[in-house]
GROMACS .gro file of N, CA and C in nm:
model
  174
    1UNK      N    1  -2.706  -8.683  20.033
    1UNK     CA    2  -2.793  -8.717  20.111
    1UNK      C    3  -2.867  -8.837  20.085
    2UNK      N    4  -2.825  -8.909  20.015
    2UNK     CA    5  -2.849  -9.103  19.956
    2UNK      C    6  -2.805  -9.108  19.911
    3UNK      N    7  -2.677  -9.082  20.006
    3UNK     CA    8  -2.516  -9.164  19.976
    3UNK      C    9  -2.502  -9.331  19.965
    4UNK      N   10  -2.559  -9.380  20.120
    4UNK     CA   11  -2.555  -9.504  20.083
    4UNK      C   12  -2.640  -9.601  19.980
    5UNK      N   13  -2.662  -9.553  19.893
    5UNK     CA   14  -2.781  -9.587  19.748
    5UNK      C   15  -2.704  -9.592  19.639
    6UNK      N   16  -2.549  -9.521  19.694
    6UNK     CA   17  -2.446  -9.560  19.585
    6UNK      C   18  -2.303  -9.652  19.608
    7UNK      N   19  -2.299  -9.691  19.530
    7UNK     CA   20  -2.231  -9.861  19.503
    7UNK      C   21  -2.103  -9.762  19.504
    8UNK      N   22  -1.988  -9.853  19.566
    8UNK     CA   23  -1.831  -9.858  19.610
    8UNK      C   24  -1.780  -9.904  19.459
    9UNK      N   25  -1.737  -9.804  19.421
    9UNK     CA   26  -1.672  -9.861  19.273
    9UNK      C   27  -1.494  -9.968  19.401
   10UNK      N   28  -1.445  -9.922  19.532
   10UNK     CA   29  -1.327 -10.052  19.554
   10UNK      C   30  -1.402 -10.200  19.590
   11UNK      N   31  -1.483 -10.232  19.554
   11UNK     CA   32  -1.557 -10.292  19.540
   11UNK      C   33  -1.603 -10.374  19.452
   12UNK      N   34  -1.580 -10.299  19.374
   12UNK     CA   35  -1.606 -10.369  19.201
   12UNK      C   36  -1.471 -10.442  19.158
   13UNK      N   37  -1.308 -10.333  19.182
   13UNK     CA   38  -1.229 -10.320  19.204
   13UNK      C   39  -1.119 -10.475  19.292
   14UNK      N   40  -1.198 -10.483  19.402
   14UNK     CA   41  -1.097 -10.581  19.514
   14UNK      C   42  -1.145 -10.715  19.456
   15UNK      N   43  -1.278 -10.663  19.431
   15UNK     CA   44  -1.364 -10.875  19.332
   15UNK      C   45  -1.275 -10.861  19.244
   16UNK      N   46  -1.247 -10.783  19.120
   16UNK     CA   47  -1.131 -10.813  19.024
   16UNK      C   48  -1.004 -10.896  19.082
   17UNK      N   49  -0.975 -10.757  19.225
   17UNK     CA   50  -0.822 -10.717  19.190
   17UNK      C   51  -0.830 -10.961  19.204
   18UNK      N   52  -0.967 -10.993  19.355
   18UNK     CA   53  -0.931 -11.136  19.340
   18UNK      C   54  -0.897 -11.200  19.246
   19UNK      N   55  -0.990 -11.213  19.148
   19UNK     CA   56  -1.035 -11.286  19.076
   19UNK      C   57  -0.910 -11.260  18.987
   20UNK      N   58  -0.784 -11.282  18.916
   20UNK     CA   59  -0.684 -11.193  18.913
   20UNK      C   60  -0.582 -11.230  18.992
   21UNK      N   61  -0.585 -11.251  19.131
   21UNK     CA   62  -0.461 -11.281  19.255
   21UNK      C   63  -0.499 -11.456  19.220
   22UNK      N   64  -0.627 -11.544  19.180
   22UNK     CA   65  -0.672 -11.619  19.170
   22UNK      C   66  -0.578 -11.716  19.065
   23UNK      N   67  -0.687 -11.625  18.949
   23UNK     CA   68  -0.535 -11.757  18.805
   23UNK      C   69  -0.383 -11.673  18.797
   24UNK      N   70  -0.374 -11.607  18.888
   24UNK     CA   71  -0.211 -11.629  18.856
   24UNK      C   72  -0.209 -11.731  18.965
   25UNK      N   73  -0.193 -11.688  19.044
   25UNK     CA   74  -0.241 -11.833  19.157
   25UNK      C   75  -0.217 -12.019  19.071
   26UNK      N   76  -0.316 -11.996  18.988
   26UNK     CA   77  -0.395 -12.085  18.900
   26UNK      C   78  -0.223 -12.136  18.803
   27UNK      N   79  -0.180 -12.034  18.752
   27UNK     CA   80  -0.071 -11.999  18.639
   27UNK      C   81   0.070 -12.106  18.667
   28UNK      N   82   0.066 -12.008  18.821
   28UNK     CA   83   0.198 -12.042  18.876
   28UNK      C   84   0.236 -12.203  18.944
   29UNK      N   85   0.046 -12.223  18.929
   29UNK     CA   86   0.077 -12.413  18.966
   29UNK      C   87   0.118 -12.481  18.818
   30UNK      N   88   0.025 -12.446  18.743
   30UNK     CA   89   0.028 -12.482  18.556
   30UNK      C   90   0.190 -12.535  18.529
   31UNK      N   91   0.287 -12.357  18.590
   31UNK     CA   92   0.387 -12.366  18.546
   31UNK      C   93   0.396 -12.276  18.437
   32UNK      N   94   0.283 -12.207  18.450
   32UNK     CA   95   0.364 -12.118  18.323
   32UNK      C   96   0.351 -11.929  18.347
   33UNK      N   97   0.477 -12.015  18.388
   33UNK     CA   98   0.508 -11.823  18.471
   33UNK      C   99   0.482 -11.774  18.441
   34UNK      N  100   0.543 -11.665  18.255
   34UNK     CA  101   0.569 -11.514  18.165
   34UNK      C  102   0.383 -11.492  18.245
   35UNK      N  103   0.263 -11.581  18.214
   35UNK     CA  104   0.130 -11.534  18.286
   35UNK      C  105   0.074 -11.546  18.417
   36UNK      N  106   0.193 -11.621  18.464
   36UNK     CA  107   0.184 -11.599  18.583
   36UNK      C  108   0.224 -11.397  18.700
   37UNK      N  109   0.354 -11.411  18.635
   37UNK     CA  110   0.417 -11.191  18.610
   37UNK      C  111   0.250 -11.122  18.525
   38UNK      N  112   0.266 -11.134  18.403
   38UNK     CA  113   0.197 -11.044  18.442
   38UNK      C  114  -0.010 -11.018  18.479
   39UNK      N  115  -0.004 -11.149  18.455
   39UNK     CA  116  -0.190 -11.140  18.594
   39UNK      C  117  -0.118 -11.094  18.750
   40UNK      N  118  -0.002 -11.069  18.785
   40UNK     CA  119   0.097 -11.086  18.948
   40UNK      C  120   0.049 -10.899  18.904
   41UNK      N  121   0.093 -10.870  18.796
   41UNK     CA  122   0.111 -10.715  18.735
   41UNK      C  123   0.011 -10.636  18.769
   42UNK      N  124  -0.066 -10.718  18.671
   42UNK     CA  125  -0.206 -10.650  18.661
   42UNK      C  126  -0.290 -10.634  18.754
   43UNK      N  127  -0.268 -10.766  18.955
   43UNK     CA  128  -0.347 -10.739  19.032
   43UNK      C  129  -0.249 -10.614  19.113
   44UNK      N  130  -0.137 -10.644  19.058
   44UNK     CA  131  -0.056 -10.578  19.161
   44UNK      C  132  -0.113 -10.428  19.147
   45UNK      N  133  -0.108 -10.350  19.059
   45UNK     CA  134  -0.193 -10.237  18.983
   45UNK      C  135  -0.324 -10.174  19.046
   46UNK      N  136  -0.411 -10.263  18.962
   46UNK     CA  137  -0.520 -10.238  19.126
   46UNK      C  138  -0.527 -10.235  19.263
   47UNK      N  139  -0.426 -10.305  19.385
   47UNK     CA  140  -0.475 -10.318  19.490
   47UNK      C  141  -0.396 -10.147  19.485
   48UNK      N  142  -0.307 -10.074  19.357
   48UNK     CA  143  -0.234  -9.962  19.407
   48UNK      C  144  -0.390  -9.837  19.405
   49UNK      N  145  -0.469  -9.885  19.266
   49UNK     CA  146  -0.641  -9.782  19.232
   49UNK      C  147  -0.714  -9.766  19.388
   50UNK      N  148  -0.668  -9.932  19.402
   50UNK     CA  149  -0.801  -9.962  19.517
   50UNK      C  150  -0.719  -9.830  19.697
   51UNK      N  151  -0.608  -9.832  19.688
   51UNK     CA  152  -0.549  -9.815  19.801
   51UNK      C  153  -0.573  -9.635  19.814
   52UNK      N  154  -0.542  -9.618  19.660
   52UNK     CA  155  -0.568  -9.494  19.577
   52UNK      C  156  -0.789  -9.396  19.738
   53UNK      N  157  -0.806  -9.452  19.632
   53UNK     CA  158  -0.960  -9.496  19.620
   53UNK      C  159  -0.996  -9.474  19.787
   54UNK      N  160  -0.957  -9.643  19.839
   54UNK     CA  161  -0.957  -9.534  20.009
   54UNK      C  162  -0.916  -9.443  20.063
   55UNK      N  163  -0.776  -9.368  20.077
   55UNK     CA  164  -0.725  -9.339  20.078
   55UNK      C  165  -0.883  -9.203  20.029
   56UNK      N  166  -0.862  -9.172  19.932
   56UNK     CA  167  -0.862  -9.038  19.866
   56UNK      C  168  -1.073  -9.064  19.982
   57UNK      N  169  -1.119  -9.163  20.002
   57UNK     CA  170  -1.247  -9.175  20.055
   57UNK      C  171  -1.250  -9.149  20.214
   58UNK      N  172  -1.149  -9.152  20.236
   58UNK     CA  173  -1.108  -9.031  20.401
   58UNK      C  174  -1.149  -8.965  20.429
   0.00000   0.00000   0.00000
């Protein structure tokens, strides 16, 4: 009945995904390829989780 009051878990994950993507971009600009690849891998894993949550929601 009060489903609209529940927080959306994908919203929190999207914010974290955006932060990781930005950090990865900045690391790439600095030339730190190792950090860039690690952050990109984390962001990719988060994106898969977000995608799965959205599929389960439908």
